[in-house]
PDB file of C-alpha atoms in Angstrom:
ATOM      1  CA  UNK A1380      23.619   9.434  -7.472  1.00  0.00           C
ATOM      2  CA  UNK A1381      23.565   7.242  -4.384  1.00  0.00           C
ATOM      3  CA  UNK A1382      26.473   5.123  -3.679  1.00  0.00           C
ATOM      4  CA  UNK A1383      27.519   2.680  -0.939  1.00  0.00           C
ATOM      5  CA  UNK A1384      25.292   0.346   1.072  1.00  0.00           C
ATOM      6  CA  UNK A1385      21.632   0.549  -0.097  1.00  0.00           C
ATOM      7  CA  UNK A1386      19.368  -2.159   1.856  1.00  0.00           C
ATOM      8  CA  UNK A1387      16.005  -3.648   0.401  1.00  0.00           C
ATOM      9  CA  UNK A1388      14.463  -3.439   3.956  1.00  0.00           C
ATOM     10  CA  UNK A1389      12.494  -6.510   5.108  1.00  0.00           C
ATOM     11  CA  UNK A1390       8.768  -5.518   6.384  1.00  0.00           C
ATOM     12  CA  UNK A1391       8.449  -7.480   9.608  1.00  0.00           C
ATOM     13  CA  UNK A1392       5.399  -9.232  10.288  1.00  0.00           C
ATOM     14  CA  UNK A1393       3.925 -10.530  13.352  1.00  0.00           C
ATOM     15  CA  UNK A1394       2.735 -14.219  14.064  1.00  0.00           C
ATOM     16  CA  UNK A1395      -0.936 -13.500  12.897  1.00  0.00           C
ATOM     17  CA  UNK A1396       0.246 -11.868   9.578  1.00  0.00           C
ATOM     18  CA  UNK A1397      -0.061  -8.208  10.322  1.00  0.00           C
ATOM     19  CA  UNK A1398       2.654  -5.653   9.777  1.00  0.00           C
ATOM     20  CA  UNK A1399       5.117  -5.359  12.736  1.00  0.00           C
ATOM     21  CA  UNK A1400       5.592  -1.411  13.242  1.00  0.00           C
ATOM     22  CA  UNK A1401       7.825  -1.471  16.096  1.00  0.00           C
ATOM     23  CA  UNK A1402      10.196  -3.910  14.591  1.00  0.00           C
ATOM     24  CA  UNK A1403      10.068  -1.967  11.354  1.00  0.00           C
ATOM     25  CA  UNK A1404      11.014   1.270  13.223  1.00  0.00           C
ATOM     26  CA  UNK A1405      14.199  -0.638  15.130  1.00  0.00           C
ATOM     27  CA  UNK A1406      15.306  -2.094  11.497  1.00  0.00           C
ATOM     28  CA  UNK A1407      15.327   1.772  10.400  1.00  0.00           C
ATOM     29  CA  UNK A1408      17.003   3.076  13.457  1.00  0.00           C
ATOM     30  CA  UNK A1409      19.794   0.027  13.098  1.00  0.00           C
ATOM     31  CA  UNK A1410      20.486   0.956   9.649  1.00  0.00           C
ATOM     32  CA  UNK A1411      20.544   4.680  10.239  1.00  0.00           C
ATOM     33  CA  UNK A1412      23.155   4.065  13.078  1.00  0.00           C
ATOM     34  CA  UNK A1413      25.160   1.607  11.167  1.00  0.00           C
ATOM     35  CA  UNK A1414      25.958   3.788   8.041  1.00  0.00           C
ATOM     36  CA  UNK A1415      23.697   2.586   5.636  1.00  0.00           C
ATOM     37  CA  UNK A1416      23.505   4.946   2.561  1.00  0.00           C
ATOM     38  CA  UNK A1417      19.914   4.276   1.393  1.00  0.00           C
ATOM     39  CA  UNK A1418      16.973   2.192   2.259  1.00  0.00           C
ATOM     40  CA  UNK A1419      14.673   0.517  -0.327  1.00  0.00           C
ATOM     41  CA  UNK A1420      11.110   0.363   1.615  1.00  0.00           C
ATOM     42  CA  UNK A1421       8.868  -2.539   0.479  1.00  0.00           C
ATOM     43  CA  UNK A1422      11.772  -3.788  -1.974  1.00  0.00           C
ATOM     44  CA  UNK A1423      12.510  -7.043  -3.168  1.00  0.00           C
ATOM     45  CA  UNK A1424      12.178  -8.977   0.082  1.00  0.00           C
ATOM     46  CA  UNK A1425       8.820 -10.463  -1.034  1.00  0.00           C
ATOM     47  CA  UNK A1426       6.550  -8.493   0.863  1.00  0.00           C
ATOM     48  CA  UNK A1427       5.461  -6.615  -2.301  1.00  0.00           C
ATOM     49  CA  UNK A1428       3.426  -9.445  -3.358  1.00  0.00           C
ATOM     50  CA  UNK A1429       1.567 -10.026  -0.035  1.00  0.00           C
ATOM     51  CA  UNK A1430       0.907  -6.466   1.287  1.00  0.00           C
ATOM     52  CA  UNK A1431      -2.530  -4.722   0.454  1.00  0.00           C
ATOM     53  CA  UNK A1432      -2.088  -1.335  -1.141  1.00  0.00           C
ATOM     54  CA  UNK A1433      -2.645   0.559   2.308  1.00  0.00           C
ATOM     55  CA  UNK A1434      -0.029  -1.278   4.001  1.00  0.00           C
ATOM     56  CA  UNK A1435       2.500  -0.696   1.122  1.00  0.00           C
ATOM     57  CA  UNK A1436       1.661   2.977   1.222  1.00  0.00           C
ATOM     58  CA  UNK A1437       1.918   2.941   4.995  1.00  0.00           C
ATOM     59  CA  UNK A1438       5.293   1.068   5.275  1.00  0.00           C
ATOM     60  CA  UNK A1439       6.676   3.603   2.604  1.00  0.00           C
ATOM     61  CA  UNK A1440       5.230   6.622   4.575  1.00  0.00           C
ATOM     62  CA  UNK A1441       6.528   5.338   7.978  1.00  0.00           C
ATOM     63  CA  UNK A1442       9.973   4.807   6.571  1.00  0.00           C
ATOM     64  CA  UNK A1443      10.269   7.965   4.958  1.00  0.00           C
ATOM     65  CA  UNK A1444       8.970   9.840   8.096  1.00  0.00           C
ATOM     66  CA  UNK A1445      11.540   8.370  10.370  1.00  0.00           C
ATOM     67  CA  UNK A1446      14.508   8.402   8.196  1.00  0.00           C
ATOM     68  CA  UNK A1447      13.463  12.479   7.995  1.00  0.00           C
ATOM     69  CA  UNK A1448      15.820  13.094   5.103  1.00  0.00           C
ATOM     70  CA  UNK A1449      18.742  11.628   6.568  1.00  0.00           C
ATOM     71  CA  UNK A1450      19.449   9.333   3.852  1.00  0.00           C
ATOM     72  CA  UNK A1451      17.622   8.446   0.658  1.00  0.00           C
ATOM     73  CA  UNK A1452      14.357   6.359   0.651  1.00  0.00           C
ATOM     74  CA  UNK A1453      13.515   4.119  -2.470  1.00  0.00           C
ATOM     75  CA  UNK A1454      10.049   3.376  -2.652  1.00  0.00           C
ATOM     76  CA  UNK A1455       9.591  -0.142  -3.923  1.00  0.00           C
ATOM     77  CA  UNK A1456       6.783  -0.524  -6.467  1.00  0.00           C
ATOM     78  CA  UNK A1457       7.173  -4.053  -7.106  1.00  0.00           C
ATOM     79  CA  UNK A1458       4.020  -6.410  -8.249  1.00  0.00           C
ATOM     80  CA  UNK A1459       0.452  -5.262  -7.952  1.00  0.00           C
ATOM     81  CA  UNK A1460      -0.554  -6.382  -4.324  1.00  0.00           C
ATOM     82  CA  UNK A1461      -3.110  -9.209  -4.087  1.00  0.00           C
ATOM     83  CA  UNK A1462      -6.623  -9.040  -2.877  1.00  0.00           C
ATOM     84  CA  UNK A1463      -7.263  -8.694   0.736  1.00  0.00           C
ATOM     85  CA  UNK A1464      -5.786 -11.560   2.396  1.00  0.00           C
ATOM     86  CA  UNK A1465      -7.418 -13.359   5.396  1.00  0.00           C
ATOM     87  CA  UNK A1466      -5.420 -13.425   8.683  1.00  0.00           C
TER      88      UNK A1466
END
């Protein structure tokens, strides 16, 4: 069982609507350093309805890889992502 602080991690976007991978990595580092007990990637902050399927999967993959087993990562499986968006 997971106890403590579980954060629904926001997925940062750049000004053009693309994923901001550097900011995502910084957020994960912050939560690891500050004692967050689990991270929910693509979870309930609204991005699951706007990311395309490959983006959704890539966010989860990167968070899991970066966390590297130090704390649990819960993969958000919210609504079906939309058709390809235009930037």
